[in-house]
Coordinates of N, CA and C in Angstrom, one line a residue:
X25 N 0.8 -1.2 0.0 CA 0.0 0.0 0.0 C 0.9 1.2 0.0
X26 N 0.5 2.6 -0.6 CA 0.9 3.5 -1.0 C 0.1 4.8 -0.4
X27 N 0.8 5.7 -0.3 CA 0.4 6.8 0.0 C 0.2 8.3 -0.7
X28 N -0.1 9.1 -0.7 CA -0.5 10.2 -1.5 C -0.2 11.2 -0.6
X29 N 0.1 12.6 -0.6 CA -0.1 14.0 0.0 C -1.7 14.5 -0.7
X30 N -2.5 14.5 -0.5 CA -3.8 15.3 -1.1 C -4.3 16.2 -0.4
X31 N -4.1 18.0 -0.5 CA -5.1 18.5 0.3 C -4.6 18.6 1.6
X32 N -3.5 18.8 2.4 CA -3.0 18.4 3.6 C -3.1 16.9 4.0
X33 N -4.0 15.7 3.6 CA -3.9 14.6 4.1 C -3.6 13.5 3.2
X34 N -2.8 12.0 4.1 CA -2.3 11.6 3.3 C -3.4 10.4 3.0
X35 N -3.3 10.2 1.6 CA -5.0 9.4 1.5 C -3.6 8.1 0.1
X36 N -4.6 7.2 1.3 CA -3.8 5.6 1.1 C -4.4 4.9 -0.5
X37 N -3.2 4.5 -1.3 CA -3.7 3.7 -2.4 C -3.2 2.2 -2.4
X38 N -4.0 1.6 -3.3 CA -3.4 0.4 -3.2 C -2.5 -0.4 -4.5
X39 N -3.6 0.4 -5.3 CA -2.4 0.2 -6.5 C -2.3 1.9 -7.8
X40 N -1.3 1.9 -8.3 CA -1.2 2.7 -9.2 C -1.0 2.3 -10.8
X41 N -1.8 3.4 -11.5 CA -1.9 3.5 -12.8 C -1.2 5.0 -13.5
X42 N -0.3 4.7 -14.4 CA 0.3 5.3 -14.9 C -0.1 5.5 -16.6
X43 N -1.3 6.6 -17.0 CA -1.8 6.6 -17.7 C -1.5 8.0 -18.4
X44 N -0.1 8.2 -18.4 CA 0.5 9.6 -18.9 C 0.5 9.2 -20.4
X45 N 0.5 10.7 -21.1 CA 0.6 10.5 -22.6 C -0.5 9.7 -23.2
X46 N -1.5 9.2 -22.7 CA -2.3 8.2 -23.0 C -3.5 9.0 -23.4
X47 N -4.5 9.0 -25.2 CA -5.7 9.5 -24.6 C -6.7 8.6 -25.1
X48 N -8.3 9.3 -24.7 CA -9.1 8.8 -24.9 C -9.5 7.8 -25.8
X49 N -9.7 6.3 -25.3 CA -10.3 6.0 -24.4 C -9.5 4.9 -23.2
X50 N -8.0 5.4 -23.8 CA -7.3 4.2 -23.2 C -6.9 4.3 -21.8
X51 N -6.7 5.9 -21.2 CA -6.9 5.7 -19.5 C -8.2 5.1 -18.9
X52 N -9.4 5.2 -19.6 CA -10.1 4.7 -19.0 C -10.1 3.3 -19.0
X53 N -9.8 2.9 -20.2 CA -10.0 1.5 -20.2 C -9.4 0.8 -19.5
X54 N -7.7 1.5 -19.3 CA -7.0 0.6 -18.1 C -7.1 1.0 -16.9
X55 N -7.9 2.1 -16.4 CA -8.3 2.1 -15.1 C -9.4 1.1 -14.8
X56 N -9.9 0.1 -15.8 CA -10.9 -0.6 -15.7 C -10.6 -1.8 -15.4
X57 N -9.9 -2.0 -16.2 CA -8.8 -3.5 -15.7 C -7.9 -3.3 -14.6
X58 N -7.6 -2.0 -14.2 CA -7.0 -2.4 -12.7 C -8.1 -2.4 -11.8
X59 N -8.9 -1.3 -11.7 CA -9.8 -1.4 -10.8 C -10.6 -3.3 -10.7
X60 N -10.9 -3.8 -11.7 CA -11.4 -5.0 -11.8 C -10.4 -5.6 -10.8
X61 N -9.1 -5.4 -10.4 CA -8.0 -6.4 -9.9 C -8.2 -5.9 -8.6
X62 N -8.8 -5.4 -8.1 CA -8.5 -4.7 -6.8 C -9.9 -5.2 -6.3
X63 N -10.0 -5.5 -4.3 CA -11.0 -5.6 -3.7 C -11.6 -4.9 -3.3
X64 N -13.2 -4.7 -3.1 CA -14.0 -3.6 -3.2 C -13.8 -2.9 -1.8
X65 N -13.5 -1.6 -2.2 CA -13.2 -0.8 -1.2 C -11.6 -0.2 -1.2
X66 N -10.8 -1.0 -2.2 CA -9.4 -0.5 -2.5 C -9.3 0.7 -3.6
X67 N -8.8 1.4 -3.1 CA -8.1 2.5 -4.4 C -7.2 2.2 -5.3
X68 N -7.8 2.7 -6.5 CA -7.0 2.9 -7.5 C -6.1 4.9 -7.7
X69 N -5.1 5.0 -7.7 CA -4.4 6.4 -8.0 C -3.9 6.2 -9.7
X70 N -4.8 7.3 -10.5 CA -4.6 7.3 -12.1 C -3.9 8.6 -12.2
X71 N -2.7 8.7 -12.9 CA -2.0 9.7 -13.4 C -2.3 9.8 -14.2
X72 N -2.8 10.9 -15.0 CA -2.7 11.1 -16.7 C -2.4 12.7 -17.0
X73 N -2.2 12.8 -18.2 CA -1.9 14.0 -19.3 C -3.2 14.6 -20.0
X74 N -4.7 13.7 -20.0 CA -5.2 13.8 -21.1 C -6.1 15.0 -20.8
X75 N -6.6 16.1 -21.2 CA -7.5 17.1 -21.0 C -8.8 16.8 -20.1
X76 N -9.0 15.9 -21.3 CA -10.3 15.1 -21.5 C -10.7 14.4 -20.3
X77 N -9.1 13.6 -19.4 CA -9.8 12.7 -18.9 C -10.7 13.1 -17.4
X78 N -10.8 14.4 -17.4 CA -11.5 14.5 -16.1 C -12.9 14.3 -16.4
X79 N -13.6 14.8 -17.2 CA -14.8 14.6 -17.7 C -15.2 13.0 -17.7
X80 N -14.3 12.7 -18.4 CA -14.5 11.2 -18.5 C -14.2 10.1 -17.3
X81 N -13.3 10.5 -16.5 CA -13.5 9.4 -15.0 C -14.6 10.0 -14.2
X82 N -15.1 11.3 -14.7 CA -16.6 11.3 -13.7 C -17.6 10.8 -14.3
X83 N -17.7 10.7 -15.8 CA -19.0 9.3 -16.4 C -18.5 8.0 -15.9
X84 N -17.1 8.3 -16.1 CA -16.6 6.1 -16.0 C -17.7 6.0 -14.4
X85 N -16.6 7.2 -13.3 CA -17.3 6.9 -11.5 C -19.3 6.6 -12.2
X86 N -19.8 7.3 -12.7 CA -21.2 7.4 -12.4 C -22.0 6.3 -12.8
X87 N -21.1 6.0 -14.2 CA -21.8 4.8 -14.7 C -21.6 3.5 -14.6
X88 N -19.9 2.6 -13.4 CA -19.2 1.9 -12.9 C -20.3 2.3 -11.3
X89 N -20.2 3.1 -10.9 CA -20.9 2.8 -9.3 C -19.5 2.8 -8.5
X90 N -18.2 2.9 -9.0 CA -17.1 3.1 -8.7 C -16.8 3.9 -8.1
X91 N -16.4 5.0 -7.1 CA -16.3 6.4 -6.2 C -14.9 7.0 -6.7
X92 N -15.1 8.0 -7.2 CA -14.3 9.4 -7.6 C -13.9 10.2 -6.7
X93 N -12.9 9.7 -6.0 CA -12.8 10.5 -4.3 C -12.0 11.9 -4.4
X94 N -11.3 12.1 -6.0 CA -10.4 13.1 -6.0 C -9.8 13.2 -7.5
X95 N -10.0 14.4 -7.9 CA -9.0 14.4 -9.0 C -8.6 15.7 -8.5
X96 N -6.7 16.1 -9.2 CA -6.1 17.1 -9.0 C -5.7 17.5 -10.1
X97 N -5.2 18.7 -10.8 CA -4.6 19.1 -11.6 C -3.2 19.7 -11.2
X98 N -1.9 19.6 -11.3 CA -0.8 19.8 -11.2 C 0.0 20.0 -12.8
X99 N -0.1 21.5 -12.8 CA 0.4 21.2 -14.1 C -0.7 21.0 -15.1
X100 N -0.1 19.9 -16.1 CA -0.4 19.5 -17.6 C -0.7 18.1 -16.7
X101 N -0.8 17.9 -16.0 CA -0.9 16.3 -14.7 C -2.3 15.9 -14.5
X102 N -2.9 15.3 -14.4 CA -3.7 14.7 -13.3 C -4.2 13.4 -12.7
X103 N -4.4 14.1 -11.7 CA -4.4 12.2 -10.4 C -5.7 12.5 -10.3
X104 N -6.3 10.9 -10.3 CA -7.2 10.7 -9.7 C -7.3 9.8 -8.5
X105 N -8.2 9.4 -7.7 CA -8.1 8.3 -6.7 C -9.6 8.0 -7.1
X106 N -9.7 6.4 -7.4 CA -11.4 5.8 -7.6 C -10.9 5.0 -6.3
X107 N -12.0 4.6 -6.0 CA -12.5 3.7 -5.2 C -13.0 2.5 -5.6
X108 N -12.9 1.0 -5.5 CA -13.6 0.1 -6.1 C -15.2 0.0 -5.4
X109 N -16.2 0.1 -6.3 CA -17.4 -0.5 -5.4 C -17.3 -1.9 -5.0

């Protein structure tokens, strides 16, 4: 297990995705296949580049039932943390 700085607190992951340079629809799709590997109630932390992909991990969270606990922008960057349902 892994850890994050978010927001002053440190919020625990269990696995990470490395979905830089990647775009639509391929972060999502491999946040799908990891999240599938993980037990419900584990975090997944997704890095990506893509504009786009904030829009789109909040349809994946709404239409998965999956929880979107956080996205950040840093930069040209962004992390997310899902949640497995």
């Amino acid at each position: 297990m892994s850890d994050t700085i978010l927001e002053n607190e440190i919020m625990e992951f269990h696995k990470e995705l490395d979905a830089r340079g990647l775009n639509c629809p391929l972060p999502i799709l491999k946040a799908k296949k990891a999240l599938s590997e993980l037990q419900s109630g584990e975090v997944l932390r997704i890095m990506a580049t893509d504009p786009g992909s904030v829009r789109d991990f909040q349809a994946f969270a709404k239409q998965t039932g999956n929880a979107l606990l956080s996205h950040v922008q840093t930069g040209r960057e962004f992390v997310f943390l899902m949640q497995r349902k």
